Every structure is written in C-alpha cells, then in structure tokens.
Tab-separated table of C-alpha atoms in Angstrom:
chain	number	residue	atom	x	y	z
A	146	MET	CA	19.691	61.715	62.307
A	147	ILE	CA	16.245	61.976	61.284
A	148	ASP	CA	15.392	61.599	57.464
A	149	THR	CA	13.634	64.673	56.777
A	150	ASP	CA	12.772	64.050	53.035
A	151	LYS	CA	9.487	62.529	53.809
A	152	TYR	CA	8.356	65.930	55.075
A	153	GLU	CA	8.995	67.626	51.850
A	154	GLY	CA	5.974	69.100	50.546
A	155	HIS	CA	4.310	69.586	54.123
A	156	THR	CA	1.765	72.665	54.490
A	157	GLU	CA	3.845	75.736	55.273
A	158	GLY	CA	2.558	78.232	57.731
A	159	GLU	CA	0.147	77.947	60.643
A	160	TRP	CA	-1.762	75.125	61.300
A	161	LEU	CA	-5.059	75.224	63.467
A	162	VAL	CA	-5.273	72.398	66.167
A	163	VAL	CA	-8.410	71.630	67.877
A	164	GLU	CA	-8.789	69.091	70.928
A	165	VAL	CA	-11.496	66.692	70.296
A	166	GLY	CA	-11.104	64.191	73.285
A	167	ILE	CA	-8.399	63.512	75.899
A	168	SER	CA	-5.942	62.006	73.225
A	169	ARG	CA	-7.521	63.079	69.861
A	170	VAL	CA	-6.748	66.276	68.006
A	171	MET	CA	-8.003	67.669	64.461
A	172	VAL	CA	-5.548	69.582	62.531
A	173	TYR	CA	-6.350	71.972	59.947
A	174	THR	CA	-4.158	73.363	57.223
A	175	ASN	CA	-4.546	75.157	54.011
A	176	ASP	CA	-4.158	71.999	51.984
A	177	LYS	CA	-7.428	72.453	50.204
A	178	ASP	CA	-6.905	69.606	47.971
A	179	PHE	CA	-4.996	67.145	50.204
A	180	SER	CA	-1.965	67.059	48.084
A	181	MET	CA	0.266	67.495	50.972
A	182	ALA	CA	-1.509	65.121	53.377
A	183	SER	CA	0.888	62.294	53.417
A	184	ALA	CA	3.917	64.653	54.296
A	185	ASN	CA	1.439	66.454	57.040
A	186	ARG	CA	0.787	62.921	58.439
A	187	ASN	CA	4.501	62.197	58.720
A	188	LEU	CA	5.290	65.319	60.240
A	189	ILE	CA	2.625	65.105	62.939
A	190	ALA	CA	3.574	61.414	63.503
A	191	ASP	CA	7.191	62.377	63.986
A	192	ALA	CA	6.698	65.238	66.486
A	193	PRO	CA	7.953	63.421	69.281
A	194	HIS	CA	11.370	62.334	67.508
A	195	LEU	CA	11.652	65.789	66.124
A	196	LEU	CA	11.423	67.375	69.515
A	197	THR	CA	14.022	64.710	71.068
A	198	GLU	CA	16.411	65.759	68.121
A	199	VAL	CA	16.000	69.551	68.851
A	200	LYS	CA	16.764	69.042	72.621
A	201	ARG	CA	19.588	66.727	71.579
A	202	LEU	CA	21.207	69.294	69.279
A	203	HIS	CA	20.590	72.163	71.726
A	204	GLU	CA	22.455	70.539	74.457
A	205	ALA	CA	25.223	69.386	72.107
A	206	LEU	CA	25.730	73.110	70.695
A	207	GLN	CA	25.671	74.375	74.292
A	208	GLU	CA	28.407	71.928	75.318
A	209	ILE	CA	30.482	73.047	72.292
A	210	ILE	CA	29.994	76.782	73.391
A	211	ASP	CA	30.916	76.095	76.827
A	212	ASP	CA	34.052	74.162	75.669
A	213	PHE	CA	34.897	77.194	73.476
A	214	GLU	CA	34.732	79.491	76.302
A	215	THR	CA	36.345	77.420	79.110
A	216	GLN	CA	38.932	75.410	77.253
A	217	LYS	CA	39.590	77.812	74.156
A	218	THR	CA	38.888	74.826	71.745
A	219	ASP	CA	40.153	75.702	68.310
A	220	LEU	CA	37.813	76.196	65.553
A	221	TRP	CA	38.979	72.964	63.584
A	222	THR	CA	38.084	70.946	66.591
A	223	MET	CA	34.682	72.668	66.896
A	224	ARG	CA	33.866	72.084	63.253
A	225	ASN	CA	34.691	68.437	63.344
A	226	ARG	CA	32.461	67.832	66.521
A	227	ILE	CA	29.466	70.053	65.109
A	228	GLU	CA	29.640	67.536	61.895
A	229	THR	CA	29.740	64.615	64.292
A	230	ILE	CA	26.898	65.882	66.132
A	231	LEU	CA	24.916	66.640	62.680
A	232	LYS	CA	25.424	62.866	61.747
A	233	GLY	CA	23.922	61.749	64.954
A	234	GLU	CA	27.293	60.099	66.057
A	235	GLU	CA	27.434	61.810	69.403
C-alpha cells in the first residue's frame, strides 16, 4: 500500500511537461511560490510505483467482477476481498 500523505498539497490541475533530453524533463505547474514543490517532487518520483499500484488494483477488481459473474460470489465475500486488496495484502 502506498502512503499518499506525502502528496498532500501537490499542485492540482494540468502540468506542462517539456522534454529537455533523452532522460530529462521539465515540469511546469501553477505553483508560483514553490510552496507545493516538495509534494510535487514526491509525486513525480513515485509515478512508476503509482502506475504499478493502479494496474494491480485494476487487475484485482477485474478478478472480483469475473468471480462475481461466474461463481456468484456473495457480497460479503466481495467486500472482504476488496478490503484485503486495498490493504495491499493480495
């Protein structure tokens, strides 16, 4: 499970990303006084982990949907499974 508290206060809305080189980018936000810089850096640095988590959750939820449709899993079992997934235990 990812601790999202370190992203609190990040710049909301659109960000402009400009490629500077092969592996360098510049990111521009509307954070004029840089008060959100730390949260923005954390968010950028963790992007690969966040993408992995999104994919994991998507796959897990699809499995639950498939189980519900094919095995007629009861709602209580589904609820418990979702809770386990959200805790990162599956």
